[in-house]
Amino acid sequence: HVRSRRQRQMCIRDSGCAQSMPQLFIDTNTAPDFSIGSQHQTLASRTVDINLDVLRRQHAVIDLNIFANLNVQARFVALETSPTGGELWRGKIIGHGDSTVLFAFRDDTAMGTIRYQDKLILVEYAGNDAHRIIEVDQAQMPCCGNNISHSIKTKADAVLNNPSAGSPEITVMVVYTTEAKNSTGGSPQMENKIDLAVVETNDSFADSGLSHRIELVYYDETVGYTEASSFGGILDDLRINGDGKIDWVHEVRNQVQADMVDLICDNYQY
C-alpha cells in the first residue's frame, strides 16, 4: 500500500499514526529509587526506559509517548555537543512553534525538558537504570530564595551598561555538593543537569532578545563538604573565603577567570 504525499503529511500531524515513528520511551517494570530525582510537585509521573538511539540517529520526527493520554511528535532540529562534552538533542513539538524539546545525554542516561503550551515535562534519572517522566505542577514551585543581598558584580556589568561595547560572554563556574550528585543519580547525571541549565539559560536570553550568553568554564564536585541546613547557610559557605568550608572554590575561580560561581545543592528551600 502506497500512501500519497498528503496522507504522509497528515500522518505526521495525527497522533494516531505515532506507531510509524520511532518511540523514545519504553515501558518498564523496573522499580525506581525514590531517593533519586527531583522533589517537584507533580501532576503525573511515569517510570520508563529510554531508547537513546532514537536521539542519536537524528530521525526527522520522533514520537514522544509521554503518558497514556499524552502523546506528541517532535521534529528534529539539531544534535550538538553539550557544554560538558556529552550530547544535546534539540527539537520542536509539531504544531507548537513556541515549544522546546531538549535532551542532554551520555552513555545510557539522559535528562530532558519538554515545554509547550503551559506544560513543563521533565525527564530525569530514577535509579536502577530507569528514568522518570514527570509533569510539573508549576503552581506549586517554590519562590526564589535569593534577594538583592546575594547579587554580585561581574566584569560583564560594565559592558551591559554600554550598548556600544558589544555582546558580553559571562563565564560561569559550576560546583555541586555530594548530596546533590547523589540525589541526581551520579556524576554523569549531574553533568546532564549542568548541560541543560547552561543551554536553557542561553536559550532564554536569545528568546528575550538579549545578545549576551553564559559560557561554562569549569565544573566539579565539592568533595568533603556537607551542606548547611539552610539555603542562606550554603550561600555563605560558598561566598566566604577563609572559613575552612569550600575555600578552594575562590582560588579556582581566579584561575579560570569565572565571572560567576553557581553551586548546585540538594536543599529545596530554593
PDB file of N, CA and C in Angstrom, residues 76-154:
ATOM      1  N   PHE A  76      12.974  17.010  14.694  1.00  0.00           N
ATOM      2  CA  PHE A  76      14.400  17.160  14.964  1.00  0.00           C
ATOM      3  C   PHE A  76      14.902  18.512  14.470  1.00  0.00           C
ATOM      4  N   VAL A  77      15.685  19.208  15.317  1.00  0.00           N
ATOM      5  CA  VAL A  77      16.288  20.483  14.941  1.00  0.00           C
ATOM      6  C   VAL A  77      17.802  20.365  14.841  1.00  0.00           C
ATOM      7  N   ALA A  78      18.436  19.794  15.878  1.00  0.00           N
ATOM      8  CA  ALA A  78      19.901  19.701  15.862  1.00  0.00           C
ATOM      9  C   ALA A  78      20.374  18.700  16.893  1.00  0.00           C
ATOM     10  N   LEU A  79      21.542  18.127  16.631  1.00  0.00           N
ATOM     11  CA  LEU A  79      22.261  17.296  17.597  1.00  0.00           C
ATOM     12  C   LEU A  79      23.621  17.950  17.793  1.00  0.00           C
ATOM     13  N   GLU A  80      23.885  18.366  19.023  1.00  0.00           N
ATOM     14  CA  GLU A  80      25.076  19.153  19.308  1.00  0.00           C
ATOM     15  C   GLU A  80      25.914  18.498  20.401  1.00  0.00           C
ATOM     16  N   THR A  81      27.156  18.945  20.514  1.00  0.00           N
ATOM     17  CA  THR A  81      27.983  18.590  21.663  1.00  0.00           C
ATOM     18  C   THR A  81      27.579  19.500  22.816  1.00  0.00           C
ATOM     19  N   SER A  82      27.315  18.917  23.969  1.00  0.00           N
ATOM     20  CA  SER A  82      26.850  19.697  25.117  1.00  0.00           C
ATOM     21  C   SER A  82      28.026  20.411  25.787  1.00  0.00           C
ATOM     22  N   PRO A  83      27.750  21.382  26.668  1.00  0.00           N
ATOM     23  CA  PRO A  83      28.824  22.133  27.327  1.00  0.00           C
ATOM     24  C   PRO A  83      29.813  21.273  28.099  1.00  0.00           C
ATOM     25  N   THR A  84      29.372  20.145  28.654  1.00  0.00           N
ATOM     26  CA  THR A  84      30.287  19.284  29.411  1.00  0.00           C
ATOM     27  C   THR A  84      30.853  18.152  28.572  1.00  0.00           C
ATOM     28  N   GLY A  85      30.555  18.138  27.271  1.00  0.00           N
ATOM     29  CA  GLY A  85      31.123  17.125  26.387  1.00  0.00           C
ATOM     30  C   GLY A  85      30.226  15.956  26.088  1.00  0.00           C
ATOM     31  N   GLY A  86      28.975  15.999  26.541  1.00  0.00           N
ATOM     32  CA  GLY A  86      28.016  14.967  26.190  1.00  0.00           C
ATOM     33  C   GLY A  86      27.324  15.309  24.884  1.00  0.00           C
ATOM     34  N   GLU A  87      26.082  14.862  24.736  1.00  0.00           N
ATOM     35  CA  GLU A  87      25.307  15.146  23.535  1.00  0.00           C
ATOM     36  C   GLU A  87      24.033  15.892  23.909  1.00  0.00           C
ATOM     37  N   LEU A  88      23.583  16.742  22.997  1.00  0.00           N
ATOM     38  CA  LEU A  88      22.380  17.538  23.233  1.00  0.00           C
ATOM     39  C   LEU A  88      21.487  17.458  22.003  1.00  0.00           C
ATOM     40  N   TRP A  89      20.249  16.974  22.203  1.00  0.00           N
ATOM     41  CA  TRP A  89      19.258  16.862  21.126  1.00  0.00           C
ATOM     42  C   TRP A  89      18.264  17.997  21.262  1.00  0.00           C
ATOM     43  N   ARG A  90      18.027  18.725  20.168  1.00  0.00           N
ATOM     44  CA  ARG A  90      17.062  19.816  20.145  1.00  0.00           C
ATOM     45  C   ARG A  90      15.905  19.459  19.220  1.00  0.00           C
ATOM     46  N   GLY A  91      14.701  19.819  19.620  1.00  0.00           N
ATOM     47  CA  GLY A  91      13.550  19.593  18.773  1.00  0.00           C
ATOM     48  C   GLY A  91      12.428  20.556  19.080  1.00  0.00           C
ATOM     49  N   LYS A  92      11.358  20.473  18.287  1.00  0.00           N
ATOM     50  CA  LYS A  92      10.159  21.279  18.461  1.00  0.00           C
ATOM     51  C   LYS A  92       8.945  20.356  18.379  1.00  0.00           C
ATOM     52  N   ILE A  93       7.931  20.632  19.197  1.00  0.00           N
ATOM     53  CA  ILE A  93       6.686  19.886  19.109  1.00  0.00           C
ATOM     54  C   ILE A  93       5.942  20.326  17.848  1.00  0.00           C
ATOM     55  N   ILE A  94       5.580  19.372  17.017  1.00  0.00           N
ATOM     56  CA  ILE A  94       4.871  19.691  15.787  1.00  0.00           C
ATOM     57  C   ILE A  94       3.522  20.329  16.123  1.00  0.00           C
ATOM     58  N   GLY A  95       3.274  21.469  15.484  1.00  0.00           N
ATOM     59  CA  GLY A  95       2.036  22.194  15.733  1.00  0.00           C
ATOM     60  C   GLY A  95       2.140  23.231  16.826  1.00  0.00           C
ATOM     61  N   HIS A  96       3.320  23.331  17.456  1.00  0.00           N
ATOM     62  CA  HIS A  96       3.534  24.305  18.538  1.00  0.00           C
ATOM     63  C   HIS A  96       4.862  25.006  18.286  1.00  0.00           C
ATOM     64  N   GLY A  97       4.810  26.126  17.576  1.00  0.00           N
ATOM     65  CA  GLY A  97       6.031  26.797  17.168  1.00  0.00           C
ATOM     66  C   GLY A  97       6.867  27.336  18.305  1.00  0.00           C
ATOM     67  N   ASP A  98       6.228  27.663  19.438  1.00  0.00           N
ATOM     68  CA  ASP A  98       6.976  28.216  20.562  1.00  0.00           C
ATOM     69  C   ASP A  98       7.411  27.147  21.562  1.00  0.00           C
ATOM     70  N   SER A  99       7.363  25.897  21.162  1.00  0.00           N
ATOM     71  CA  SER A  99       7.738  24.794  22.050  1.00  0.00           C
ATOM     72  C   SER A  99       9.243  24.562  22.031  1.00  0.00           C
ATOM     73  N   THR A 100       9.731  23.855  23.044  1.00  0.00           N
ATOM     74  CA  THR A 100      11.128  23.418  23.067  1.00  0.00           C
ATOM     75  C   THR A 100      11.186  21.991  23.600  1.00  0.00           C
ATOM     76  N   VAL A 101      12.047  21.197  22.988  1.00  0.00           N
ATOM     77  CA  VAL A 101      12.350  19.853  23.470  1.00  0.00           C
ATOM     78  C   VAL A 101      13.862  19.734  23.539  1.00  0.00           C
ATOM     79  N   LEU A 102      14.389  19.493  24.717  1.00  0.00           N
ATOM     80  CA  LEU A 102      15.830  19.393  24.912  1.00  0.00           C
ATOM     81  C   LEU A 102      16.137  18.119  25.679  1.00  0.00           C
ATOM     82  N   PHE A 103      17.138  17.366  25.189  1.00  0.00           N
ATOM     83  CA  PHE A 103      17.631  16.198  25.905  1.00  0.00           C
ATOM     84  C   PHE A 103      19.154  16.260  25.956  1.00  0.00           C
ATOM     85  N   ALA A 104      19.700  16.286  27.171  1.00  0.00           N
ATOM     86  CA  ALA A 104      21.136  16.152  27.377  1.00  0.00           C
ATOM     87  C   ALA A 104      21.395  14.709  27.775  1.00  0.00           C
ATOM     88  N   PHE A 105      22.333  14.052  27.108  1.00  0.00           N
ATOM     89  CA  PHE A 105      22.537  12.633  27.403  1.00  0.00           C
ATOM     90  C   PHE A 105      23.973  12.217  27.149  1.00  0.00           C
ATOM     91  N   ARG A 106      24.343  11.135  27.774  1.00  0.00           N
ATOM     92  CA  ARG A 106      25.649  10.493  27.606  1.00  0.00           C
ATOM     93  C   ARG A 106      25.503   9.058  28.067  1.00  0.00           C
ATOM     94  N   ASP A 107      26.295   8.179  27.467  1.00  0.00           N
ATOM     95  CA  ASP A 107      26.234   6.760  27.827  1.00  0.00           C
ATOM     96  C   ASP A 107      24.781   6.271  27.759  1.00  0.00           C
ATOM     97  N   ASP A 108      24.223   5.837  28.889  1.00  0.00           N
ATOM     98  CA  ASP A 108      22.853   5.305  28.893  1.00  0.00           C
ATOM     99  C   ASP A 108      21.926   6.107  29.799  1.00  0.00           C
ATOM    100  N   THR A 109      22.260   7.382  30.010  1.00  0.00           N
ATOM    101  CA  THR A 109      21.452   8.199  30.899  1.00  0.00           C
ATOM    102  C   THR A 109      21.149   9.548  30.252  1.00  0.00           C
ATOM    103  N   ALA A 110      19.988  10.117  30.576  1.00  0.00           N
ATOM    104  CA  ALA A 110      19.557  11.363  29.947  1.00  0.00           C
ATOM    105  C   ALA A 110      18.794  12.227  30.940  1.00  0.00           C
ATOM    106  N   MET A 111      18.724  13.507  30.626  1.00  0.00           N
ATOM    107  CA  MET A 111      17.860  14.436  31.339  1.00  0.00           C
ATOM    108  C   MET A 111      17.277  15.378  30.294  1.00  0.00           C
ATOM    109  N   GLY A 112      15.983  15.665  30.403  1.00  0.00           N
ATOM    110  CA  GLY A 112      15.363  16.474  29.365  1.00  0.00           C
ATOM    111  C   GLY A 112      14.220  17.328  29.875  1.00  0.00           C
ATOM    112  N   THR A 113      13.860  18.312  29.058  1.00  0.00           N
ATOM    113  CA  THR A 113      12.695  19.141  29.320  1.00  0.00           C
ATOM    114  C   THR A 113      11.863  19.239  28.052  1.00  0.00           C
ATOM    115  N   ILE A 114      10.560  19.172  28.226  1.00  0.00           N
ATOM    116  CA  ILE A 114       9.594  19.328  27.134  1.00  0.00           C
ATOM    117  C   ILE A 114       8.648  20.444  27.552  1.00  0.00           C
ATOM    118  N   ARG A 115       8.639  21.519  26.772  1.00  0.00           N
ATOM    119  CA  ARG A 115       7.812  22.682  27.095  1.00  0.00           C
ATOM    120  C   ARG A 115       6.930  23.021  25.894  1.00  0.00           C
ATOM    121  N   TYR A 116       5.644  23.064  26.114  1.00  0.00           N
ATOM    122  CA  TYR A 116       4.722  23.549  25.089  1.00  0.00           C
ATOM    123  C   TYR A 116       3.410  23.911  25.761  1.00  0.00           C
ATOM    124  N   GLN A 117       2.685  24.853  25.127  1.00  0.00           N
ATOM    125  CA  GLN A 117       1.510  25.434  25.760  1.00  0.00           C
ATOM    126  C   GLN A 117       1.915  25.879  27.171  1.00  0.00           C
ATOM    127  N   ASP A 118       1.223  25.427  28.185  1.00  0.00           N
ATOM    128  CA  ASP A 118       1.614  25.782  29.553  1.00  0.00           C
ATOM    129  C   ASP A 118       2.193  24.586  30.304  1.00  0.00           C
ATOM    130  N   LYS A 119       2.613  23.581  29.587  1.00  0.00           N
ATOM    131  CA  LYS A 119       3.108  22.361  30.223  1.00  0.00           C
ATOM    132  C   LYS A 119       4.619  22.407  30.403  1.00  0.00           C
ATOM    133  N   LEU A 120       5.083  21.865  31.516  1.00  0.00           N
ATOM    134  CA  LEU A 120       6.501  21.625  31.768  1.00  0.00           C
ATOM    135  C   LEU A 120       6.656  20.160  32.138  1.00  0.00           C
ATOM    136  N   ILE A 121       7.315  19.411  31.272  1.00  0.00           N
ATOM    137  CA  ILE A 121       7.517  17.979  31.481  1.00  0.00           C
ATOM    138  C   ILE A 121       9.011  17.725  31.592  1.00  0.00           C
ATOM    139  N   LEU A 122       9.413  17.087  32.678  1.00  0.00           N
ATOM    140  CA  LEU A 122      10.818  16.782  32.916  1.00  0.00           C
ATOM    141  C   LEU A 122      11.068  15.291  32.740  1.00  0.00           C
ATOM    142  N   VAL A 123      12.234  14.976  32.223  1.00  0.00           N
ATOM    143  CA  VAL A 123      12.696  13.596  32.142  1.00  0.00           C
ATOM    144  C   VAL A 123      13.994  13.530  32.931  1.00  0.00           C
ATOM    145  N   GLU A 124      14.052  12.654  33.920  1.00  0.00           N
ATOM    146  CA  GLU A 124      15.208  12.581  34.801  1.00  0.00           C
ATOM    147  C   GLU A 124      15.547  11.144  35.109  1.00  0.00           C
ATOM    148  N   TYR A 125      16.757  10.933  35.606  1.00  0.00           N
ATOM    149  CA  TYR A 125      17.182   9.604  36.015  1.00  0.00           C
ATOM    150  C   TYR A 125      16.455   9.215  37.300  1.00  0.00           C
ATOM    151  N   ALA A 126      16.023   7.947  37.375  1.00  0.00           N
ATOM    152  CA  ALA A 126      15.239   7.489  38.525  1.00  0.00           C
ATOM    153  C   ALA A 126      15.929   6.370  39.293  1.00  0.00           C
ATOM    154  N   GLY A 127      17.205   6.090  38.956  1.00  0.00           N
ATOM    155  CA  GLY A 127      17.905   5.000  39.617  1.00  0.00           C
ATOM    156  C   GLY A 127      17.585   3.659  38.993  1.00  0.00           C
ATOM    157  N   ASN A 128      18.423   2.676  39.269  1.00  0.00           N
ATOM    158  CA  ASN A 128      18.216   1.301  38.780  1.00  0.00           C
ATOM    159  C   ASN A 128      18.092   1.243  37.250  1.00  0.00           C
ATOM    160  N   ASP A 129      18.845   2.119  36.575  1.00  0.00           N
ATOM    161  CA  ASP A 129      18.893   2.176  35.099  1.00  0.00           C
ATOM    162  C   ASP A 129      17.564   2.586  34.477  1.00  0.00           C
ATOM    163  N   ALA A 130      16.664   3.156  35.250  1.00  0.00           N
ATOM    164  CA  ALA A 130      15.378   3.623  34.724  1.00  0.00           C
ATOM    165  C   ALA A 130      15.332   5.151  34.752  1.00  0.00           C
ATOM    166  N   HIS A 131      14.344   5.707  34.052  1.00  0.00           N
ATOM    167  CA  HIS A 131      14.132   7.147  34.036  1.00  0.00           C
ATOM    168  C   HIS A 131      12.693   7.455  34.436  1.00  0.00           C
ATOM    169  N   ARG A 132      12.472   8.676  34.843  1.00  0.00           N
ATOM    170  CA  ARG A 132      11.159   9.104  35.300  1.00  0.00           C
ATOM    171  C   ARG A 132      10.697  10.296  34.465  1.00  0.00           C
ATOM    172  N   ILE A 133       9.460  10.239  33.982  1.00  0.00           N
ATOM    173  CA  ILE A 133       8.825  11.377  33.322  1.00  0.00           C
ATOM    174  C   ILE A 133       7.867  11.998  34.323  1.00  0.00           C
ATOM    175  N   ILE A 134       7.957  13.315  34.505  1.00  0.00           N
ATOM    176  CA  ILE A 134       7.034  13.981  35.413  1.00  0.00           C
ATOM    177  C   ILE A 134       6.487  15.235  34.755  1.00  0.00           C
ATOM    178  N   GLU A 135       5.185  15.455  34.913  1.00  0.00           N
ATOM    179  CA  GLU A 135       4.593  16.731  34.535  1.00  0.00           C
ATOM    180  C   GLU A 135       4.544  17.584  35.793  1.00  0.00           C
ATOM    181  N   VAL A 136       5.253  18.690  35.770  1.00  0.00           N
ATOM    182  CA  VAL A 136       5.431  19.502  36.964  1.00  0.00           C
ATOM    183  C   VAL A 136       4.192  20.377  37.196  1.00  0.00           C
ATOM    184  N   ASP A 137       3.753  20.407  38.451  1.00  0.00           N
ATOM    185  CA  ASP A 137       2.696  21.329  38.856  1.00  0.00           C
ATOM    186  C   ASP A 137       3.375  22.670  39.131  1.00  0.00           C
ATOM    187  N   GLN A 138       3.410  23.530  38.121  1.00  0.00           N
ATOM    188  CA  GLN A 138       4.181  24.764  38.226  1.00  0.00           C
ATOM    189  C   GLN A 138       3.617  25.729  39.265  1.00  0.00           C
ATOM    190  N   ALA A 139       2.336  25.589  39.601  1.00  0.00           N
ATOM    191  CA  ALA A 139       1.735  26.454  40.614  1.00  0.00           C
ATOM    192  C   ALA A 139       2.309  26.174  41.998  1.00  0.00           C
ATOM    193  N   GLN A 140       2.918  24.986  42.174  1.00  0.00           N
ATOM    194  CA  GLN A 140       3.451  24.593  43.473  1.00  0.00           C
ATOM    195  C   GLN A 140       4.966  24.770  43.573  1.00  0.00           C
ATOM    196  N   MET A 141       5.588  25.330  42.543  1.00  0.00           N
ATOM    197  CA  MET A 141       7.048  25.510  42.591  1.00  0.00           C
ATOM    198  C   MET A 141       7.398  26.587  43.606  1.00  0.00           C
ATOM    199  N   PRO A 142       8.478  26.396  44.382  1.00  0.00           N
ATOM    200  CA  PRO A 142       8.831  27.357  45.437  1.00  0.00           C
ATOM    201  C   PRO A 142       9.295  28.691  44.864  1.00  0.00           C
ATOM    202  N   CYS A 143       9.141  29.736  45.669  1.00  0.00           N
ATOM    203  CA  CYS A 143       9.628  31.051  45.271  1.00  0.00           C
ATOM    204  C   CYS A 143      11.147  31.083  45.328  1.00  0.00           C
ATOM    205  N   CYS A 144      11.725  32.057  44.650  1.00  0.00           N
ATOM    206  CA  CYS A 144      13.183  32.198  44.634  1.00  0.00           C
ATOM    207  C   CYS A 144      13.705  32.488  46.031  1.00  0.00           C
ATOM    208  N   GLY A 145      14.795  31.833  46.422  1.00  0.00           N
ATOM    209  CA  GLY A 145      15.388  32.032  47.737  1.00  0.00           C
ATOM    210  C   GLY A 145      16.411  33.142  47.775  1.00  0.00           C
ATOM    211  N   ASN A 146      16.700  33.763  46.640  1.00  0.00           N
ATOM    212  CA  ASN A 146      17.670  34.857  46.590  1.00  0.00           C
ATOM    213  C   ASN A 146      16.980  36.201  46.779  1.00  0.00           C
ATOM    214  N   ASN A 147      17.757  37.197  47.184  1.00  0.00           N
ATOM    215  CA  ASN A 147      17.294  38.578  47.219  1.00  0.00           C
ATOM    216  C   ASN A 147      18.450  39.475  46.817  1.00  0.00           C
ATOM    217  N   ILE A 148      18.269  40.783  46.921  1.00  0.00           N
ATOM    218  CA  ILE A 148      19.267  41.715  46.427  1.00  0.00           C
ATOM    219  C   ILE A 148      20.608  41.561  47.139  1.00  0.00           C
ATOM    220  N   SER A 149      20.593  41.042  48.370  1.00  0.00           N
ATOM    221  CA  SER A 149      21.842  40.895  49.116  1.00  0.00           C
ATOM    222  C   SER A 149      22.754  39.845  48.508  1.00  0.00           C
ATOM    223  N   HIS A 150      22.200  38.962  47.650  1.00  0.00           N
ATOM    224  CA  HIS A 150      23.005  37.921  47.033  1.00  0.00           C
ATOM    225  C   HIS A 150      23.541  38.323  45.668  1.00  0.00           C
ATOM    226  N   SER A 151      23.249  39.543  45.224  1.00  0.00           N
ATOM    227  CA  SER A 151      23.711  39.969  43.904  1.00  0.00           C
ATOM    228  C   SER A 151      25.213  40.216  43.932  1.00  0.00           C
ATOM    229  N   ILE A 152      25.842  40.021  42.777  1.00  0.00           N
ATOM    230  CA  ILE A 152      27.279  40.241  42.650  1.00  0.00           C
ATOM    231  C   ILE A 152      27.547  41.054  41.403  1.00  0.00           C
ATOM    232  N   LYS A 153      28.679  41.727  41.399  1.00  0.00           N
ATOM    233  CA  LYS A 153      29.111  42.475  40.225  1.00  0.00           C
ATOM    234  C   LYS A 153      30.051  41.603  39.399  1.00  0.00           C
ATOM    235  N   THR A 154      29.880  41.652  38.106  1.00  0.00           N
ATOM    236  CA  THR A 154      30.768  40.914  37.214  1.00  0.00           C
ATOM    237  C   THR A 154      31.373  41.880  36.215  1.00  0.00           C
TER     238      THR A 154
END
